[in-house]
């Protein structure tokens, strides 16, 4: 018994180093995070430091005896929330995913040294969309959320399925599919539940069905019209070419004005010579034209 009292007496006179339970802080990306370092003693602090669990991370300190602050590897986003002499809370604004981690506040006074741990978690709200494809499948997607969002459908269906994609920055994309090809429901509702938001999207299945029918009908009519026009042009051009080919090449006749040279006197009009009827048996105007042309060149 005497030994136990001796051990307790020694412990009471040793410097005390207490570690408080984790203080968990969750903040949405882009907003302000405040990490507190509570002083549970009435004795004022002599030294307060903030540091993160990495070597190259930000380090802030305050000394009451010199009333001075110092900072190392700290960006402008990380600073004191208030005056460190009265409330040494740490402020981070705006918060991003790279700020996640465990922050330690070391508090020293005449009673001893004390550590307060704060675990900072950054929440990223997802981007939610509700679309459909040509197979009559509704697609509800919650993109790049942290943590991953939960997706559910109203009405519930056994034909729904889900996929998950994890990104290098820690965010997650979830995609849920709802088949409504044989469904008689007038609409379908996608429910997205997340730590940063709760969102509901509704799709009118009747309007979507008619719209898909109009799109498919219009596309088919367009294909038929283009095909018919192309065939008409092809066969029309071929028929025209065949007609021209059947008629043969066109004969070109040129009428030229003949001038009588001034050195030749005009002949007196006389009675045309008489030719026998056998002369006109092989009559061809083109041959005469060729004959006269050859004579003129001579």
PDB file of N, CA, C and O in Angstrom, residues 212-284:
ATOM      1  N   UNK A 212     -39.602   9.907 -77.518  1.00  0.00           N
ATOM      2  CA  UNK A 212     -38.747   8.921 -78.188  1.00  0.00           C
ATOM      3  C   UNK A 212     -39.399   8.414 -79.468  1.00  0.00           C
ATOM      4  O   UNK A 212     -38.731   8.215 -80.490  1.00  0.00           O
ATOM      5  N   UNK A 213     -40.756   8.199 -79.429  1.00  0.00           N
ATOM      6  CA  UNK A 213     -41.449   7.731 -80.622  1.00  0.00           C
ATOM      7  C   UNK A 213     -41.368   8.755 -81.741  1.00  0.00           C
ATOM      8  O   UNK A 213     -41.117   8.413 -82.903  1.00  0.00           O
ATOM      9  N   UNK A 214     -41.562  10.037 -81.402  1.00  0.00           N
ATOM     10  CA  UNK A 214     -41.467  11.085 -82.420  1.00  0.00           C
ATOM     11  C   UNK A 214     -40.064  11.166 -83.001  1.00  0.00           C
ATOM     12  O   UNK A 214     -39.876  11.337 -84.213  1.00  0.00           O
ATOM     13  N   UNK A 215     -39.075  11.037 -82.152  1.00  0.00           N
ATOM     14  CA  UNK A 215     -37.690  11.121 -82.638  1.00  0.00           C
ATOM     15  C   UNK A 215     -37.386   9.975 -83.582  1.00  0.00           C
ATOM     16  O   UNK A 215     -36.811  10.162 -84.671  1.00  0.00           O
ATOM     17  N   UNK A 216     -37.779   8.747 -83.204  1.00  0.00           N
ATOM     18  CA  UNK A 216     -37.508   7.594 -84.062  1.00  0.00           C
ATOM     19  C   UNK A 216     -38.288   7.666 -85.365  1.00  0.00           C
ATOM     20  O   UNK A 216     -37.759   7.358 -86.440  1.00  0.00           O
ATOM     21  N   UNK A 217     -39.579   8.115 -85.279  1.00  0.00           N
ATOM     22  CA  UNK A 217     -40.375   8.237 -86.507  1.00  0.00           C
ATOM     23  C   UNK A 217     -39.802   9.291 -87.439  1.00  0.00           C
ATOM     24  O   UNK A 217     -39.710   9.096 -88.654  1.00  0.00           O
ATOM     25  N   UNK A 218     -39.429  10.427 -86.893  1.00  0.00           N
ATOM     26  CA  UNK A 218     -38.843  11.477 -87.720  1.00  0.00           C
ATOM     27  C   UNK A 218     -37.541  11.050 -88.358  1.00  0.00           C
ATOM     28  O   UNK A 218     -37.284  11.340 -89.528  1.00  0.00           O
ATOM     29  N   UNK A 219     -36.732  10.332 -87.598  1.00  0.00           N
ATOM     30  CA  UNK A 219     -35.465   9.856 -88.165  1.00  0.00           C
ATOM     31  C   UNK A 219     -35.711   8.872 -89.305  1.00  0.00           C
ATOM     32  O   UNK A 219     -35.057   8.937 -90.357  1.00  0.00           O
ATOM     33  N   UNK A 220     -36.675   7.958 -89.107  1.00  0.00           N
ATOM     34  CA  UNK A 220     -36.974   6.997 -90.177  1.00  0.00           C
ATOM     35  C   UNK A 220     -37.522   7.691 -91.416  1.00  0.00           C
ATOM     36  O   UNK A 220     -37.151   7.365 -92.552  1.00  0.00           O
ATOM     37  N   UNK A 221     -38.423   8.681 -91.220  1.00  0.00           N
ATOM     38  CA  UNK A 221     -38.969   9.411 -92.369  1.00  0.00           C
ATOM     39  C   UNK A 221     -37.875  10.172 -93.108  1.00  0.00           C
ATOM     40  O   UNK A 221     -37.861  10.237 -94.344  1.00  0.00           O
ATOM     41  N   UNK A 222     -36.955  10.735 -92.370  1.00  0.00           N
ATOM     42  CA  UNK A 222     -35.858  11.443 -93.015  1.00  0.00           C
ATOM     43  C   UNK A 222     -34.993  10.523 -93.851  1.00  0.00           C
ATOM     44  O   UNK A 222     -34.593  10.861 -94.974  1.00  0.00           O
ATOM     45  N   UNK A 223     -34.712   9.337 -93.340  1.00  0.00           N
ATOM     46  CA  UNK A 223     -33.900   8.377 -94.091  1.00  0.00           C
ATOM     47  C   UNK A 223     -34.612   7.949 -95.364  1.00  0.00           C
ATOM     48  O   UNK A 223     -34.021   7.862 -96.445  1.00  0.00           O
ATOM     49  N   UNK A 224     -35.939   7.687 -95.261  1.00  0.00           N
ATOM     50  CA  UNK A 224     -36.708   7.281 -96.439  1.00  0.00           C
ATOM     51  C   UNK A 224     -36.737   8.382 -97.488  1.00  0.00           C
ATOM     52  O   UNK A 224     -36.581   8.134 -98.695  1.00  0.00           O
ATOM     53  N   UNK A 225     -36.939   9.638 -97.056  1.00  0.00           N
ATOM     54  CA  UNK A 225     -36.990  10.751 -98.004  1.00  0.00           C
ATOM     55  C   UNK A 225     -35.659  10.933 -98.732  1.00  0.00           C
ATOM     56  O   UNK A 225     -35.621  11.111 -99.952  1.00  0.00           O
ATOM     57  N   UNK A 226     -34.577  10.887 -97.996  1.00  0.00           N
ATOM     58  CA  UNK A 226     -33.262  11.055 -98.628  1.00  0.00           C
ATOM     59  C   UNK A 226     -32.985   9.913 -99.591  1.00  0.00           C
ATOM     60  O   UNK A 226     -32.472  10.119-100.698  1.00  0.00           O
ATOM     61  N   UNK A 227     -33.337   8.686 -99.188  1.00  0.00           N
ATOM     62  CA  UNK A 227     -33.109   7.537-100.074  1.00  0.00           C
ATOM     63  C   UNK A 227     -33.936   7.639-101.346  1.00  0.00           C
ATOM     64  O   UNK A 227     -33.447   7.392-102.458  1.00  0.00           O
ATOM     65  N   UNK A 228     -35.227   8.021-101.218  1.00  0.00           N
ATOM     66  CA  UNK A 228     -36.079   8.166-102.406  1.00  0.00           C
ATOM     67  C   UNK A 228     -35.590   9.244-103.340  1.00  0.00           C
ATOM     68  O   UNK A 228     -35.569   9.065-104.570  1.00  0.00           O
ATOM     69  N   UNK A 229     -35.180  10.391-102.788  1.00  0.00           N
ATOM     70  CA  UNK A 229     -34.669  11.469-103.631  1.00  0.00           C
ATOM     71  C   UNK A 229     -33.408  11.052-104.364  1.00  0.00           C
ATOM     72  O   UNK A 229     -33.230  11.348-105.553  1.00  0.00           O
ATOM     73  N   UNK A 230     -32.546  10.332-103.678  1.00  0.00           N
ATOM     74  CA  UNK A 230     -31.306   9.873-104.323  1.00  0.00           C
ATOM     75  C   UNK A 230     -31.607   8.913-105.465  1.00  0.00           C
ATOM     76  O   UNK A 230     -31.025   9.010-106.559  1.00  0.00           O
ATOM     77  N   UNK A 231     -32.550   7.982-105.252  1.00  0.00           N
ATOM     78  CA  UNK A 231     -32.896   7.031-106.315  1.00  0.00           C
ATOM     79  C   UNK A 231     -33.545   7.727-107.503  1.00  0.00           C
ATOM     80  O   UNK A 231     -33.263   7.393-108.663  1.00  0.00           O
ATOM     81  N   UNK A 232     -34.412   8.734-107.221  1.00  0.00           N
ATOM     82  CA  UNK A 232     -35.033   9.476-108.324  1.00  0.00           C
ATOM     83  C   UNK A 232     -33.993  10.192-109.166  1.00  0.00           C
ATOM     84  O   UNK A 232     -34.052  10.203-110.399  1.00  0.00           O
ATOM     85  N   UNK A 233     -33.037  10.814-108.511  1.00  0.00           N
ATOM     86  CA  UNK A 233     -31.988  11.509-109.256  1.00  0.00           C
ATOM     87  C   UNK A 233     -31.164  10.541-110.095  1.00  0.00           C
ATOM     88  O   UNK A 233     -30.822  10.820-111.249  1.00  0.00           O
ATOM     89  N   UNK A 234     -30.861   9.375-109.514  1.00  0.00           N
ATOM     90  CA  UNK A 234     -30.040   8.400-110.253  1.00  0.00           C
ATOM     91  C   UNK A 234     -30.775   7.891-111.490  1.00  0.00           C
ATOM     92  O   UNK A 234     -30.263   7.916-112.608  1.00  0.00           O
ATOM     93  N   UNK A 235     -32.050   7.426-111.301  1.00  0.00           N
ATOM     94  CA  UNK A 235     -32.787   6.877-112.430  1.00  0.00           C
ATOM     95  C   UNK A 235     -33.194   7.951-113.429  1.00  0.00           C
ATOM     96  O   UNK A 235     -33.242   7.710-114.640  1.00  0.00           O
ATOM     97  N   UNK A 236     -33.488   9.168-112.969  1.00  0.00           N
ATOM     98  CA  UNK A 236     -33.828  10.254-113.893  1.00  0.00           C
ATOM     99  C   UNK A 236     -32.664  10.622-114.790  1.00  0.00           C
ATOM    100  O   UNK A 236     -32.817  10.780-116.004  1.00  0.00           O
ATOM    101  N   UNK A 237     -31.503  10.732-114.201  1.00  0.00           N
ATOM    102  CA  UNK A 237     -30.318  11.057-115.006  1.00  0.00           C
ATOM    103  C   UNK A 237     -30.000   9.933-115.993  1.00  0.00           C
ATOM    104  O   UNK A 237     -29.612  10.181-117.136  1.00  0.00           O
ATOM    105  N   UNK A 238     -30.198   8.686-115.579  1.00  0.00           N
ATOM    106  CA  UNK A 238     -29.904   7.568-116.490  1.00  0.00           C
ATOM    107  C   UNK A 238     -30.886   7.548-117.646  1.00  0.00           C
ATOM    108  O   UNK A 238     -30.498   7.298-118.807  1.00  0.00           O
ATOM    109  N   UNK A 239     -32.196   7.824-117.378  1.00  0.00           N
ATOM    110  CA  UNK A 239     -33.188   7.827-118.459  1.00  0.00           C
ATOM    111  C   UNK A 239     -32.894   8.945-119.461  1.00  0.00           C
ATOM    112  O   UNK A 239     -32.995   8.761-120.680  1.00  0.00           O
ATOM    113  N   UNK A 240     -32.501  10.107-118.928  1.00  0.00           N
ATOM    114  CA  UNK A 240     -32.168  11.218-119.828  1.00  0.00           C
ATOM    115  C   UNK A 240     -30.967  10.869-120.688  1.00  0.00           C
ATOM    116  O   UNK A 240     -30.933  11.156-121.890  1.00  0.00           O
ATOM    117  N   UNK A 241     -29.987  10.223-120.100  1.00  0.00           N
ATOM    118  CA  UNK A 241     -28.794   9.843-120.871  1.00  0.00           C
ATOM    119  C   UNK A 241     -29.136   8.818-121.948  1.00  0.00           C
ATOM    120  O   UNK A 241     -28.622   8.874-123.064  1.00  0.00           O
ATOM    121  N   UNK A 242     -30.027   7.874-121.622  1.00  0.00           N
ATOM    122  CA  UNK A 242     -30.416   6.874-122.606  1.00  0.00           C
ATOM    123  C   UNK A 242     -31.191   7.496-123.766  1.00  0.00           C
ATOM    124  O   UNK A 242     -31.019   7.101-124.928  1.00  0.00           O
ATOM    125  N   UNK A 243     -32.059   8.460-123.485  1.00  0.00           N
ATOM    126  CA  UNK A 243     -32.795   9.133-124.559  1.00  0.00           C
ATOM    127  C   UNK A 243     -31.854   9.864-125.501  1.00  0.00           C
ATOM    128  O   UNK A 243     -31.986   9.824-126.724  1.00  0.00           O
ATOM    129  N   UNK A 244     -30.907  10.579-124.957  1.00  0.00           N
ATOM    130  CA  UNK A 244     -29.953  11.309-125.796  1.00  0.00           C
ATOM    131  C   UNK A 244     -29.128  10.355-126.644  1.00  0.00           C
ATOM    132  O   UNK A 244     -28.791  10.633-127.794  1.00  0.00           O
ATOM    133  N   UNK A 245     -28.776   9.227-126.036  1.00  0.00           N
ATOM    134  CA  UNK A 245     -27.963   8.276-126.783  1.00  0.00           C
ATOM    135  C   UNK A 245     -28.761   7.649-127.916  1.00  0.00           C
ATOM    136  O   UNK A 245     -28.225   7.361-128.994  1.00  0.00           O
ATOM    137  N   UNK A 246     -30.074   7.417-127.725  1.00  0.00           N
ATOM    138  CA  UNK A 246     -30.908   6.838-128.770  1.00  0.00           C
ATOM    139  C   UNK A 246     -31.106   7.793-129.942  1.00  0.00           C
ATOM    140  O   UNK A 246     -31.184   7.389-131.097  1.00  0.00           O
ATOM    141  N   UNK A 247     -31.159   9.083-129.636  1.00  0.00           N
ATOM    142  CA  UNK A 247     -31.370  10.067-130.710  1.00  0.00           C
ATOM    143  C   UNK A 247     -30.114  10.289-131.543  1.00  0.00           C
ATOM    144  O   UNK A 247     -30.185  10.770-132.665  1.00  0.00           O
ATOM    145  N   UNK A 248     -28.965   9.967-131.053  1.00  0.00           N
ATOM    146  CA  UNK A 248     -27.722  10.155-131.793  1.00  0.00           C
ATOM    147  C   UNK A 248     -27.209  11.569-131.643  1.00  0.00           C
ATOM    148  O   UNK A 248     -27.896  12.462-131.148  1.00  0.00           O
ATOM    149  N   UNK A 249     -25.998  11.817-132.132  1.00  0.00           N
ATOM    150  CA  UNK A 249     -25.413  13.158-131.994  1.00  0.00           C
ATOM    151  C   UNK A 249     -26.119  14.160-132.890  1.00  0.00           C
ATOM    152  O   UNK A 249     -26.550  13.866-133.991  1.00  0.00           O
ATOM    153  N   UNK A 250     -26.311  15.333-132.458  1.00  0.00           N
ATOM    154  CA  UNK A 250     -26.993  16.387-133.220  1.00  0.00           C
ATOM    155  C   UNK A 250     -26.104  16.892-134.342  1.00  0.00           C
ATOM    156  O   UNK A 250     -24.885  16.957-134.216  1.00  0.00           O
ATOM    157  N   UNK A 251     -26.768  17.183-135.501  1.00  0.00           N
ATOM    158  CA  UNK A 251     -26.046  17.720-136.659  1.00  0.00           C
ATOM    159  C   UNK A 251     -25.976  19.241-136.535  1.00  0.00           C
ATOM    160  O   UNK A 251     -26.976  19.905-136.281  1.00  0.00           O
ATOM    161  N   UNK A 252     -24.780  19.752-136.715  1.00  0.00           N
ATOM    162  CA  UNK A 252     -24.575  21.195-136.619  1.00  0.00           C
ATOM    163  C   UNK A 252     -24.338  21.761-138.012  1.00  0.00           C
ATOM    164  O   UNK A 252     -23.433  21.327-138.722  1.00  0.00           O
ATOM    165  N   UNK A 253     -25.197  22.671-138.425  1.00  0.00           N
ATOM    166  CA  UNK A 253     -25.041  23.335-139.726  1.00  0.00           C
ATOM    167  C   UNK A 253     -24.718  24.798-139.490  1.00  0.00           C
ATOM    168  O   UNK A 253     -25.356  25.445-138.644  1.00  0.00           O
ATOM    169  N   UNK A 254     -23.767  25.271-140.250  1.00  0.00           N
ATOM    170  CA  UNK A 254     -23.358  26.669-140.113  1.00  0.00           C
ATOM    171  C   UNK A 254     -23.624  27.390-141.420  1.00  0.00           C
ATOM    172  O   UNK A 254     -23.204  26.945-142.491  1.00  0.00           O
ATOM    173  N   UNK A 255     -24.336  28.464-141.294  1.00  0.00           N
ATOM    174  CA  UNK A 255     -24.636  29.271-142.480  1.00  0.00           C
ATOM    175  C   UNK A 255     -23.697  30.450-142.522  1.00  0.00           C
ATOM    176  O   UNK A 255     -23.635  31.218-141.560  1.00  0.00           O
ATOM    177  N   UNK A 256     -22.968  30.552-143.586  1.00  0.00           N
ATOM    178  CA  UNK A 256     -21.978  31.626-143.698  1.00  0.00           C
ATOM    179  C   UNK A 256     -22.391  32.574-144.830  1.00  0.00           C
ATOM    180  O   UNK A 256     -22.911  32.170-145.854  1.00  0.00           O
ATOM    181  N   UNK A 257     -22.121  33.813-144.611  1.00  0.00           N
ATOM    182  CA  UNK A 257     -22.416  34.836-145.641  1.00  0.00           C
ATOM    183  C   UNK A 257     -21.234  34.913-146.605  1.00  0.00           C
ATOM    184  O   UNK A 257     -20.113  35.186-146.196  1.00  0.00           O
ATOM    185  N   UNK A 258     -21.504  34.623-147.885  1.00  0.00           N
ATOM    186  CA  UNK A 258     -20.444  34.650-148.899  1.00  0.00           C
ATOM    187  C   UNK A 258     -20.383  36.038-149.518  1.00  0.00           C
ATOM    188  O   UNK A 258     -21.385  36.618-149.890  1.00  0.00           O
ATOM    189  N   UNK A 259     -19.226  36.541-149.582  1.00  0.00           N
ATOM    190  CA  UNK A 259     -18.995  37.847-150.211  1.00  0.00           C
ATOM    191  C   UNK A 259     -18.356  37.667-151.585  1.00  0.00           C
ATOM    192  O   UNK A 259     -17.442  36.867-151.737  1.00  0.00           O
ATOM    193  N   UNK A 260     -18.878  38.399-152.543  1.00  0.00           N
ATOM    194  CA  UNK A 260     -18.334  38.320-153.906  1.00  0.00           C
ATOM    195  C   UNK A 260     -17.138  39.240-153.995  1.00  0.00           C
ATOM    196  O   UNK A 260     -17.239  40.427-153.665  1.00  0.00           O
ATOM    197  N   UNK A 261     -15.975  38.727-154.385  1.00  0.00           N
ATOM    198  CA  UNK A 261     -14.808  39.614-154.498  1.00  0.00           C
ATOM    199  C   UNK A 261     -15.086  40.733-155.484  1.00  0.00           C
ATOM    200  O   UNK A 261     -15.815  40.580-156.461  1.00  0.00           O
ATOM    201  N   UNK A 262     -14.518  41.913-155.241  1.00  0.00           N
ATOM    202  CA  UNK A 262     -14.778  43.057-156.117  1.00  0.00           C
ATOM    203  C   UNK A 262     -14.231  42.862-157.515  1.00  0.00           C
ATOM    204  O   UNK A 262     -14.666  43.502-158.456  1.00  0.00           O
ATOM    205  N   UNK A 263     -13.225  41.980-157.632  1.00  0.00           N
ATOM    206  CA  UNK A 263     -12.647  41.805-158.974  1.00  0.00           C
ATOM    207  C   UNK A 263     -13.529  40.983-159.888  1.00  0.00           C
ATOM    208  O   UNK A 263     -13.329  40.962-161.081  1.00  0.00           O
ATOM    209  N   UNK A 264     -14.486  40.275-159.337  1.00  0.00           N
ATOM    210  CA  UNK A 264     -15.362  39.441-160.135  1.00  0.00           C
ATOM    211  C   UNK A 264     -16.672  40.166-160.334  1.00  0.00           C
ATOM    212  O   UNK A 264     -17.286  40.604-159.368  1.00  0.00           O
ATOM    213  N   UNK A 265     -17.099  40.178-161.503  1.00  0.00           N
ATOM    214  CA  UNK A 265     -18.376  40.853-161.810  1.00  0.00           C
ATOM    215  C   UNK A 265     -19.497  39.881-161.576  1.00  0.00           C
ATOM    216  O   UNK A 265     -19.364  38.687-161.805  1.00  0.00           O
ATOM    217  N   UNK A 266     -20.612  40.353-161.068  1.00  0.00           N
ATOM    218  CA  UNK A 266     -21.750  39.452-160.819  1.00  0.00           C
ATOM    219  C   UNK A 266     -22.272  38.905-162.129  1.00  0.00           C
ATOM    220  O   UNK A 266     -22.323  39.565-163.141  1.00  0.00           O
ATOM    221  N   UNK A 267     -22.640  37.656-162.075  1.00  0.00           N
ATOM    222  CA  UNK A 267     -23.151  36.972-163.242  1.00  0.00           C
ATOM    223  C   UNK A 267     -24.600  37.381-163.471  1.00  0.00           C
ATOM    224  O   UNK A 267     -25.342  37.634-162.554  1.00  0.00           O
ATOM    225  N   UNK A 268     -24.919  37.362-164.706  1.00  0.00           N
ATOM    226  CA  UNK A 268     -26.301  37.719-165.055  1.00  0.00           C
ATOM    227  C   UNK A 268     -27.199  36.560-164.755  1.00  0.00           C
ATOM    228  O   UNK A 268     -26.826  35.396-164.923  1.00  0.00           O
ATOM    229  N   UNK A 269     -28.347  36.901-164.255  1.00  0.00           N
ATOM    230  CA  UNK A 269     -29.315  35.864-163.922  1.00  0.00           C
ATOM    231  C   UNK A 269     -29.772  35.181-165.190  1.00  0.00           C
ATOM    232  O   UNK A 269     -30.170  35.821-166.155  1.00  0.00           O
ATOM    233  N   UNK A 270     -29.685  33.912-165.192  1.00  0.00           N
ATOM    234  CA  UNK A 270     -30.084  33.150-166.378  1.00  0.00           C
ATOM    235  C   UNK A 270     -30.945  31.981-165.988  1.00  0.00           C
ATOM    236  O   UNK A 270     -31.264  31.771-164.814  1.00  0.00           O
ATOM    237  N   UNK A 271     -31.270  31.217-166.910  1.00  0.00           N
ATOM    238  CA  UNK A 271     -32.104  30.061-166.674  1.00  0.00           C
ATOM    239  C   UNK A 271     -31.265  28.969-166.061  1.00  0.00           C
ATOM    240  O   UNK A 271     -30.178  28.671-166.515  1.00  0.00           O
ATOM    241  N   UNK A 272     -31.738  28.374-164.958  1.00  0.00           N
ATOM    242  CA  UNK A 272     -30.958  27.316-164.312  1.00  0.00           C
ATOM    243  C   UNK A 272     -30.786  26.138-165.235  1.00  0.00           C
ATOM    244  O   UNK A 272     -31.664  25.836-166.025  1.00  0.00           O
ATOM    245  N   UNK A 273     -29.647  25.520-165.142  1.00  0.00           N
ATOM    246  CA  UNK A 273     -29.373  24.389-166.036  1.00  0.00           C
ATOM    247  C   UNK A 273     -30.273  23.228-165.704  1.00  0.00           C
ATOM    248  O   UNK A 273     -30.748  23.069-164.578  1.00  0.00           O
ATOM    249  N   UNK A 274     -30.498  22.431-166.731  1.00  0.00           N
ATOM    250  CA  UNK A 274     -31.320  21.243-166.546  1.00  0.00           C
ATOM    251  C   UNK A 274     -30.430  20.057-166.200  1.00  0.00           C
ATOM    252  O   UNK A 274     -29.425  19.807-166.873  1.00  0.00           O
ATOM    253  N   UNK A 275     -30.789  19.359-165.098  1.00  0.00           N
ATOM    254  CA  UNK A 275     -30.051  18.158-164.688  1.00  0.00           C
ATOM    255  C   UNK A 275     -30.968  16.976-164.828  1.00  0.00           C
ATOM    256  O   UNK A 275     -32.180  17.061-164.564  1.00  0.00           O
ATOM    257  N   UNK A 276     -30.426  15.893-165.189  1.00  0.00           N
ATOM    258  CA  UNK A 276     -31.264  14.692-165.296  1.00  0.00           C
ATOM    259  C   UNK A 276     -31.742  14.245-163.937  1.00  0.00           C
ATOM    260  O   UNK A 276     -31.166  14.578-162.908  1.00  0.00           O
ATOM    261  N   UNK A 277     -32.834  13.485-163.934  1.00  0.00           N
ATOM    262  CA  UNK A 277     -33.419  13.050-162.675  1.00  0.00           C
ATOM    263  C   UNK A 277     -32.495  12.122-161.907  1.00  0.00           C
ATOM    264  O   UNK A 277     -32.560  12.018-160.696  1.00  0.00           O
ATOM    265  N   UNK A 278     -31.587  11.481-162.622  1.00  0.00           N
ATOM    266  CA  UNK A 278     -30.651  10.582-161.910  1.00  0.00           C
ATOM    267  C   UNK A 278     -29.717  11.330-160.994  1.00  0.00           C
ATOM    268  O   UNK A 278     -29.132  10.771-160.089  1.00  0.00           O
ATOM    269  N   UNK A 279     -29.585  12.612-161.215  1.00  0.00           N
ATOM    270  CA  UNK A 279     -28.688  13.412-160.355  1.00  0.00           C
ATOM    271  C   UNK A 279     -29.227  13.495-158.944  1.00  0.00           C
ATOM    272  O   UNK A 279     -28.474  13.580-157.972  1.00  0.00           O
ATOM    273  N   UNK A 280     -30.544  13.490-158.762  1.00  0.00           N
ATOM    274  CA  UNK A 280     -31.142  13.672-157.432  1.00  0.00           C
ATOM    275  C   UNK A 280     -31.378  12.372-156.688  1.00  0.00           C
ATOM    276  O   UNK A 280     -31.954  12.353-155.606  1.00  0.00           O
ATOM    277  N   UNK A 281     -30.952  11.298-157.265  1.00  0.00           N
ATOM    278  CA  UNK A 281     -31.183  10.021-156.580  1.00  0.00           C
ATOM    279  C   UNK A 281     -30.370   9.940-155.296  1.00  0.00           C
ATOM    280  O   UNK A 281     -30.853   9.537-154.245  1.00  0.00           O
ATOM    281  N   UNK A 282     -29.100  10.291-155.312  1.00  0.00           N
ATOM    282  CA  UNK A 282     -28.214  10.243-154.131  1.00  0.00           C
ATOM    283  C   UNK A 282     -27.974  11.635-153.571  1.00  0.00           C
ATOM    284  O   UNK A 282     -26.879  11.988-153.159  1.00  0.00           O
ATOM    285  N   UNK A 283     -29.000  12.417-153.555  1.00  0.00           N
ATOM    286  CA  UNK A 283     -28.860  13.802-153.083  1.00  0.00           C
ATOM    287  C   UNK A 283     -28.679  13.812-151.560  1.00  0.00           C
ATOM    288  O   UNK A 283     -29.440  13.182-150.829  1.00  0.00           O
ATOM    289  N   UNK A 284     -27.662  14.551-151.122  1.00  0.00           N
ATOM    290  CA  UNK A 284     -27.403  14.729-149.670  1.00  0.00           C
ATOM    291  C   UNK A 284     -26.906  16.145-149.450  1.00  0.00           C
ATOM    292  O   UNK A 284     -25.821  16.509-149.910  1.00  0.00           O
TER     293      UNK A 284
END
